[in-house]
């Protein structure tokens, strides 16, 4: 008998967890920089660690828009929890499609259920020259370089690291355990102004041996970048979580017309995001508009709350900082340029 939760049950669980567990805890998570263990348990028990897996890999087979809805909803509860959890799905997708059958057999079911929690370090492979390189050896690979923004440290069991082959420029991805930690990895914690409970660190990697048994994929650089639109869209859901919570709080203040207008803007941008997965330029433009909307929604809440918004730890204070987080987290230089244009009032013509 199939015991996987239905699509409706997954979405209903996301709303329940966001509103009844994550949001009531959000201020304390922000204050302490720690995510309670029951957040991870609730997400796992609801089946929400496996939402990116296809049915053939033990997942629920959700439509992409349903995955986006769940990300938005959980972000509206607690950014730190949702952002840390979001990284996990990149590893699930990699395992679901890898040709490394032994690694798939070992880890896929564990990650789909959330018994094994995962994080990612993609950014080292993105720039040219890359920050993270891979050198082939007789036994596999040696990774060296810098991963500037890795979330979930201390709460994840495995980490997918992407690096560029020094000979071919292919992108090699491997899944390595985070404990016991290799002596080749130096961890530097970061203190963030928002989302600090995500336990984000930078990693310096110095000649980390990676056996072939841990390699989850190797693709040409162009193919790697061709898949980045999906990640841009997934991370583009974060500001809409801020929007959802800010408009709900605006409704409580009586600013219902303003909340309705913000939601209308959100619907229009969301439609453009969903329609631009095959058009990188249009996708980035819509992603920038969504990020700006998150900031606008938080600013509207500050204005509505007045002096209460200046109290450290208030909802308006936290959501304003979280809106700025969504401007830069999982960003790209092209997105940065678009946001600079929007916030400065400059257009492409200067």
mmCIF file with all atom_site columns, N, CA and C in Angstrom, residues 153-198:
data_model
loop_
_atom_site.group_PDB
_atom_site.id
_atom_site.type_symbol
_atom_site.label_atom_id
_atom_site.label_alt_id
_atom_site.label_comp_id
_atom_site.label_asym_id
_atom_site.label_entity_id
_atom_site.label_seq_id
_atom_site.pdbx_PDB_ins_code
_atom_site.Cartn_x
_atom_site.Cartn_y
_atom_site.Cartn_z
_atom_site.occupancy
_atom_site.B_iso_or_equiv
_atom_site.pdbx_formal_charge
_atom_site.auth_seq_id
_atom_site.auth_comp_id
_atom_site.auth_asym_id
_atom_site.auth_atom_id
_atom_site.pdbx_PDB_model_num
ATOM 1   N N  . UNK A 1 153 ? 24.872 24.337 8.460   1.00 0.00 ? 153 UNK A N  1
ATOM 2   C CA . UNK A 1 153 ? 25.994 23.640 9.082   1.00 0.00 ? 153 UNK A CA 1
ATOM 3   C C  . UNK A 1 153 ? 25.658 23.273 10.526  1.00 0.00 ? 153 UNK A C  1
ATOM 4   N N  . UNK A 1 154 ? 25.864 22.029 10.865  1.00 0.00 ? 154 UNK A N  1
ATOM 5   C CA . UNK A 1 154 ? 25.492 21.530 12.186  1.00 0.00 ? 154 UNK A CA 1
ATOM 6   C C  . UNK A 1 154 ? 24.123 20.901 12.200  1.00 0.00 ? 154 UNK A C  1
ATOM 7   N N  . UNK A 1 155 ? 23.304 21.204 11.194  1.00 0.00 ? 155 UNK A N  1
ATOM 8   C CA . UNK A 1 155 ? 21.971 20.600 11.086  1.00 0.00 ? 155 UNK A CA 1
ATOM 9   C C  . UNK A 1 155 ? 21.841 19.688 9.868   1.00 0.00 ? 155 UNK A C  1
ATOM 10  N N  . UNK A 1 156 ? 22.890 19.616 9.043   1.00 0.00 ? 156 UNK A N  1
ATOM 11  C CA . UNK A 1 156 ? 22.846 18.749 7.864   1.00 0.00 ? 156 UNK A CA 1
ATOM 12  C C  . UNK A 1 156 ? 23.844 17.607 8.040   1.00 0.00 ? 156 UNK A C  1
ATOM 13  N N  . UNK A 1 157 ? 23.510 16.498 7.405   1.00 0.00 ? 157 UNK A N  1
ATOM 14  C CA . UNK A 1 157 ? 24.333 15.295 7.514   1.00 0.00 ? 157 UNK A CA 1
ATOM 15  C C  . UNK A 1 157 ? 25.274 15.127 6.332   1.00 0.00 ? 157 UNK A C  1
ATOM 16  N N  . UNK A 1 158 ? 24.852 15.615 5.161   1.00 0.00 ? 158 UNK A N  1
ATOM 17  C CA . UNK A 1 158 ? 25.685 15.506 3.956   1.00 0.00 ? 158 UNK A CA 1
ATOM 18  C C  . UNK A 1 158 ? 25.642 16.833 3.217   1.00 0.00 ? 158 UNK A C  1
ATOM 19  N N  . UNK A 1 159 ? 26.678 17.058 2.400   1.00 0.00 ? 159 UNK A N  1
ATOM 20  C CA . UNK A 1 159 ? 26.796 18.294 1.644   1.00 0.00 ? 159 UNK A CA 1
ATOM 21  C C  . UNK A 1 159 ? 27.182 17.966 0.209   1.00 0.00 ? 159 UNK A C  1
ATOM 22  N N  . UNK A 1 160 ? 26.422 18.495 -0.744  1.00 0.00 ? 160 UNK A N  1
ATOM 23  C CA . UNK A 1 160 ? 26.789 18.353 -2.151  1.00 0.00 ? 160 UNK A CA 1
ATOM 24  C C  . UNK A 1 160 ? 27.659 19.529 -2.555  1.00 0.00 ? 160 UNK A C  1
ATOM 25  N N  . UNK A 1 161 ? 28.878 19.232 -2.989  1.00 0.00 ? 161 UNK A N  1
ATOM 26  C CA . UNK A 1 161 ? 29.832 20.253 -3.403  1.00 0.00 ? 161 UNK A CA 1
ATOM 27  C C  . UNK A 1 161 ? 30.014 20.155 -4.913  1.00 0.00 ? 161 UNK A C  1
ATOM 28  N N  . UNK A 1 162 ? 29.919 21.294 -5.588  1.00 0.00 ? 162 UNK A N  1
ATOM 29  C CA . UNK A 1 162 ? 30.160 21.357 -7.024  1.00 0.00 ? 162 UNK A CA 1
ATOM 30  C C  . UNK A 1 162 ? 31.492 22.040 -7.280  1.00 0.00 ? 162 UNK A C  1
ATOM 31  N N  . UNK A 1 163 ? 32.265 21.483 -8.214  1.00 0.00 ? 163 UNK A N  1
ATOM 32  C CA . UNK A 1 163 ? 33.590 22.009 -8.543  1.00 0.00 ? 163 UNK A CA 1
ATOM 33  C C  . UNK A 1 163 ? 33.815 21.876 -10.047 1.00 0.00 ? 163 UNK A C  1
ATOM 34  N N  . UNK A 1 164 ? 34.736 22.682 -10.564 1.00 0.00 ? 164 UNK A N  1
ATOM 35  C CA . UNK A 1 164 ? 35.058 22.640 -11.991 1.00 0.00 ? 164 UNK A CA 1
ATOM 36  C C  . UNK A 1 164 ? 36.324 21.817 -12.229 1.00 0.00 ? 164 UNK A C  1
ATOM 37  N N  . UNK A 1 165 ? 36.219 20.848 -13.136 1.00 0.00 ? 165 UNK A N  1
ATOM 38  C CA . UNK A 1 165 ? 37.347 20.029 -13.538 1.00 0.00 ? 165 UNK A CA 1
ATOM 39  C C  . UNK A 1 165 ? 38.429 20.931 -14.141 1.00 0.00 ? 165 UNK A C  1
ATOM 40  N N  . UNK A 1 166 ? 39.637 20.852 -13.605 1.00 0.00 ? 166 UNK A N  1
ATOM 41  C CA . UNK A 1 166 ? 40.714 21.739 -14.069 1.00 0.00 ? 166 UNK A CA 1
ATOM 42  C C  . UNK A 1 166 ? 41.118 21.449 -15.509 1.00 0.00 ? 166 UNK A C  1
ATOM 43  N N  . UNK A 1 167 ? 40.824 20.264 -16.007 1.00 0.00 ? 167 UNK A N  1
ATOM 44  C CA . UNK A 1 167 ? 41.210 19.898 -17.372 1.00 0.00 ? 167 UNK A CA 1
ATOM 45  C C  . UNK A 1 167 ? 40.116 20.174 -18.397 1.00 0.00 ? 167 UNK A C  1
ATOM 46  N N  . UNK A 1 168 ? 38.855 19.856 -18.062 1.00 0.00 ? 168 UNK A N  1
ATOM 47  C CA . UNK A 1 168 ? 37.775 19.940 -19.055 1.00 0.00 ? 168 UNK A CA 1
ATOM 48  C C  . UNK A 1 168 ? 36.785 21.069 -18.796 1.00 0.00 ? 168 UNK A C  1
ATOM 49  N N  . UNK A 1 169 ? 36.813 21.643 -17.606 1.00 0.00 ? 169 UNK A N  1
ATOM 50  C CA . UNK A 1 169 ? 35.842 22.655 -17.169 1.00 0.00 ? 169 UNK A CA 1
ATOM 51  C C  . UNK A 1 169 ? 34.461 22.065 -16.912 1.00 0.00 ? 169 UNK A C  1
ATOM 52  N N  . UNK A 1 170 ? 34.333 20.732 -16.976 1.00 0.00 ? 170 UNK A N  1
ATOM 53  C CA . UNK A 1 170 ? 33.073 20.109 -16.559 1.00 0.00 ? 170 UNK A CA 1
ATOM 54  C C  . UNK A 1 170 ? 32.817 20.416 -15.089 1.00 0.00 ? 170 UNK A C  1
ATOM 55  N N  . UNK A 1 171 ? 31.547 20.374 -14.710 1.00 0.00 ? 171 UNK A N  1
ATOM 56  C CA . UNK A 1 171 ? 31.181 20.546 -13.306 1.00 0.00 ? 171 UNK A CA 1
ATOM 57  C C  . UNK A 1 171 ? 30.989 19.164 -12.682 1.00 0.00 ? 171 UNK A C  1
ATOM 58  N N  . UNK A 1 172 ? 31.791 18.892 -11.663 1.00 0.00 ? 172 UNK A N  1
ATOM 59  C CA . UNK A 1 172 ? 31.744 17.625 -10.948 1.00 0.00 ? 172 UNK A CA 1
ATOM 60  C C  . UNK A 1 172 ? 31.070 17.873 -9.599  1.00 0.00 ? 172 UNK A C  1
ATOM 61  N N  . UNK A 1 173 ? 30.060 17.072 -9.274  1.00 0.00 ? 173 UNK A N  1
ATOM 62  C CA . UNK A 1 173 ? 29.349 17.222 -8.007  1.00 0.00 ? 173 UNK A CA 1
ATOM 63  C C  . UNK A 1 173 ? 29.513 15.953 -7.184  1.00 0.00 ? 173 UNK A C  1
ATOM 64  N N  . UNK A 1 174 ? 29.812 16.142 -5.918  1.00 0.00 ? 174 UNK A N  1
ATOM 65  C CA . UNK A 1 174 ? 29.990 15.010 -5.008  1.00 0.00 ? 174 UNK A CA 1
ATOM 66  C C  . UNK A 1 174 ? 29.225 15.274 -3.725  1.00 0.00 ? 174 UNK A C  1
ATOM 67  N N  . UNK A 1 175 ? 28.766 14.212 -3.095  1.00 0.00 ? 175 UNK A N  1
ATOM 68  C CA . UNK A 1 175 ? 28.039 14.317 -1.827  1.00 0.00 ? 175 UNK A CA 1
ATOM 69  C C  . UNK A 1 175 ? 28.934 13.749 -0.733  1.00 0.00 ? 175 UNK A C  1
ATOM 70  N N  . UNK A 1 176 ? 29.344 14.609 0.188   1.00 0.00 ? 176 UNK A N  1
ATOM 71  C CA . UNK A 1 176 ? 30.294 14.213 1.228   1.00 0.00 ? 176 UNK A CA 1
ATOM 72  C C  . UNK A 1 176 ? 29.627 14.335 2.593   1.00 0.00 ? 176 UNK A C  1
ATOM 73  N N  . UNK A 1 177 ? 30.028 13.496 3.542   1.00 0.00 ? 177 UNK A N  1
ATOM 74  C CA . UNK A 1 177 ? 29.478 13.612 4.895   1.00 0.00 ? 177 UNK A CA 1
ATOM 75  C C  . UNK A 1 177 ? 30.019 14.851 5.600   1.00 0.00 ? 177 UNK A C  1
ATOM 76  N N  . UNK A 1 178 ? 29.185 15.442 6.450   1.00 0.00 ? 178 UNK A N  1
ATOM 77  C CA . UNK A 1 178 ? 29.643 16.602 7.222   1.00 0.00 ? 178 UNK A CA 1
ATOM 78  C C  . UNK A 1 178 ? 30.171 16.202 8.592   1.00 0.00 ? 178 UNK A C  1
ATOM 79  N N  . UNK A 1 179 ? 29.960 14.957 8.977   1.00 0.00 ? 179 UNK A N  1
ATOM 80  C CA . UNK A 1 179 ? 30.529 14.475 10.231  1.00 0.00 ? 179 UNK A CA 1
ATOM 81  C C  . UNK A 1 179 ? 30.807 12.970 10.092  1.00 0.00 ? 179 UNK A C  1
ATOM 82  N N  . UNK A 1 180 ? 32.006 12.526 10.467  1.00 0.00 ? 180 UNK A N  1
ATOM 83  C CA . UNK A 1 180 ? 33.079 13.383 10.985  1.00 0.00 ? 180 UNK A CA 1
ATOM 84  C C  . UNK A 1 180 ? 33.613 14.287 9.877   1.00 0.00 ? 180 UNK A C  1
ATOM 85  N N  . UNK A 1 181 ? 33.952 15.499 10.233  1.00 0.00 ? 181 UNK A N  1
ATOM 86  C CA . UNK A 1 181 ? 34.409 16.472 9.252   1.00 0.00 ? 181 UNK A CA 1
ATOM 87  C C  . UNK A 1 181 ? 35.847 16.193 8.855   1.00 0.00 ? 181 UNK A C  1
ATOM 88  N N  . UNK A 1 182 ? 36.105 16.291 7.563   1.00 0.00 ? 182 UNK A N  1
ATOM 89  C CA . UNK A 1 182 ? 37.460 16.079 7.066   1.00 0.00 ? 182 UNK A CA 1
ATOM 90  C C  . UNK A 1 182 ? 38.384 17.192 7.534   1.00 0.00 ? 182 UNK A C  1
ATOM 91  N N  . UNK A 1 183 ? 39.633 16.824 7.792   1.00 0.00 ? 183 UNK A N  1
ATOM 92  C CA . UNK A 1 183 ? 40.643 17.818 8.171   1.00 0.00 ? 183 UNK A CA 1
ATOM 93  C C  . UNK A 1 183 ? 40.943 18.767 7.025   1.00 0.00 ? 183 UNK A C  1
ATOM 94  N N  . UNK A 1 184 ? 40.524 18.397 5.806   1.00 0.00 ? 184 UNK A N  1
ATOM 95  C CA . UNK A 1 184 ? 40.763 19.252 4.644   1.00 0.00 ? 184 UNK A CA 1
ATOM 96  C C  . UNK A 1 184 ? 39.771 20.409 4.558   1.00 0.00 ? 184 UNK A C  1
ATOM 97  N N  . UNK A 1 185 ? 38.760 20.420 5.427   1.00 0.00 ? 185 UNK A N  1
ATOM 98  C CA . UNK A 1 185 ? 37.717 21.447 5.384   1.00 0.00 ? 185 UNK A CA 1
ATOM 99  C C  . UNK A 1 185 ? 37.848 22.368 6.595   1.00 0.00 ? 185 UNK A C  1
ATOM 100 N N  . UNK A 1 186 ? 37.973 23.663 6.327   1.00 0.00 ? 186 UNK A N  1
ATOM 101 C CA . UNK A 1 186 ? 38.009 24.674 7.385   1.00 0.00 ? 186 UNK A CA 1
ATOM 102 C C  . UNK A 1 186 ? 36.699 25.449 7.352   1.00 0.00 ? 186 UNK A C  1
ATOM 103 N N  . UNK A 1 187 ? 36.027 25.518 8.481   1.00 0.00 ? 187 UNK A N  1
ATOM 104 C CA . UNK A 1 187 ? 34.706 26.138 8.581   1.00 0.00 ? 187 UNK A CA 1
ATOM 105 C C  . UNK A 1 187 ? 34.826 27.495 9.264   1.00 0.00 ? 187 UNK A C  1
ATOM 106 N N  . UNK A 1 188 ? 34.232 28.512 8.634   1.00 0.00 ? 188 UNK A N  1
ATOM 107 C CA . UNK A 1 188 ? 34.194 29.859 9.224   1.00 0.00 ? 188 UNK A CA 1
ATOM 108 C C  . UNK A 1 188 ? 32.746 30.295 9.364   1.00 0.00 ? 188 UNK A C  1
ATOM 109 N N  . UNK A 1 189 ? 32.199 30.321 10.596  1.00 0.00 ? 189 UNK A N  1
ATOM 110 C CA . UNK A 1 189 ? 30.809 30.733 10.780  1.00 0.00 ? 189 UNK A CA 1
ATOM 111 C C  . UNK A 1 189 ? 30.613 32.199 10.403  1.00 0.00 ? 189 UNK A C  1
ATOM 112 N N  . UNK A 1 190 ? 29.397 32.508 9.951   1.00 0.00 ? 190 UNK A N  1
ATOM 113 C CA . UNK A 1 190 ? 29.015 33.878 9.643   1.00 0.00 ? 190 UNK A CA 1
ATOM 114 C C  . UNK A 1 190 ? 27.872 34.287 10.564  1.00 0.00 ? 190 UNK A C  1
ATOM 115 N N  . UNK A 1 191 ? 27.867 35.552 10.950  1.00 0.00 ? 191 UNK A N  1
ATOM 116 C CA . UNK A 1 191 ? 26.729 36.089 11.686  1.00 0.00 ? 191 UNK A CA 1
ATOM 117 C C  . UNK A 1 191 ? 25.935 36.962 10.727  1.00 0.00 ? 191 UNK A C  1
ATOM 118 N N  . UNK A 1 192 ? 24.724 36.534 10.416  1.00 0.00 ? 192 UNK A N  1
ATOM 119 C CA . UNK A 1 192 ? 23.886 37.219 9.446   1.00 0.00 ? 192 UNK A CA 1
ATOM 120 C C  . UNK A 1 192 ? 22.903 38.149 10.140  1.00 0.00 ? 192 UNK A C  1
ATOM 121 N N  . UNK A 1 193 ? 22.522 39.219 9.470   1.00 0.00 ? 193 UNK A N  1
ATOM 122 C CA . UNK A 1 193 ? 21.549 40.154 10.038  1.00 0.00 ? 193 UNK A CA 1
ATOM 123 C C  . UNK A 1 193 ? 20.138 39.586 9.976   1.00 0.00 ? 193 UNK A C  1
ATOM 124 N N  . UNK A 1 194 ? 19.907 38.625 9.109   1.00 0.00 ? 194 UNK A N  1
ATOM 125 C CA . UNK A 1 194 ? 18.616 37.928 9.022   1.00 0.00 ? 194 UNK A CA 1
ATOM 126 C C  . UNK A 1 194 ? 18.907 36.501 8.603   1.00 0.00 ? 194 UNK A C  1
ATOM 127 N N  . UNK A 1 195 ? 18.065 35.584 9.039   1.00 0.00 ? 195 UNK A N  1
ATOM 128 C CA . UNK A 1 195 ? 18.302 34.187 8.726   1.00 0.00 ? 195 UNK A CA 1
ATOM 129 C C  . UNK A 1 195 ? 19.528 33.627 9.417   1.00 0.00 ? 195 UNK A C  1
ATOM 130 N N  . UNK A 1 196 ? 19.925 34.214 10.529  1.00 0.00 ? 196 UNK A N  1
ATOM 131 C CA . UNK A 1 196 ? 21.151 33.783 11.197  1.00 0.00 ? 196 UNK A CA 1
ATOM 132 C C  . UNK A 1 196 ? 21.052 32.356 11.712  1.00 0.00 ? 196 UNK A C  1
ATOM 133 N N  . UNK A 1 197 ? 19.836 31.916 12.025  1.00 0.00 ? 197 UNK A N  1
ATOM 134 C CA . UNK A 1 197 ? 19.653 30.554 12.527  1.00 0.00 ? 197 UNK A CA 1
ATOM 135 C C  . UNK A 1 197 ? 19.847 29.505 11.442  1.00 0.00 ? 197 UNK A C  1
ATOM 136 N N  . UNK A 1 198 ? 20.038 29.930 10.199  1.00 0.00 ? 198 UNK A N  1
ATOM 137 C CA . UNK A 1 198 ? 20.357 28.988 9.127   1.00 0.00 ? 198 UNK A CA 1
ATOM 138 C C  . UNK A 1 198 ? 21.759 28.404 9.281   1.00 0.00 ? 198 UNK A C  1
#
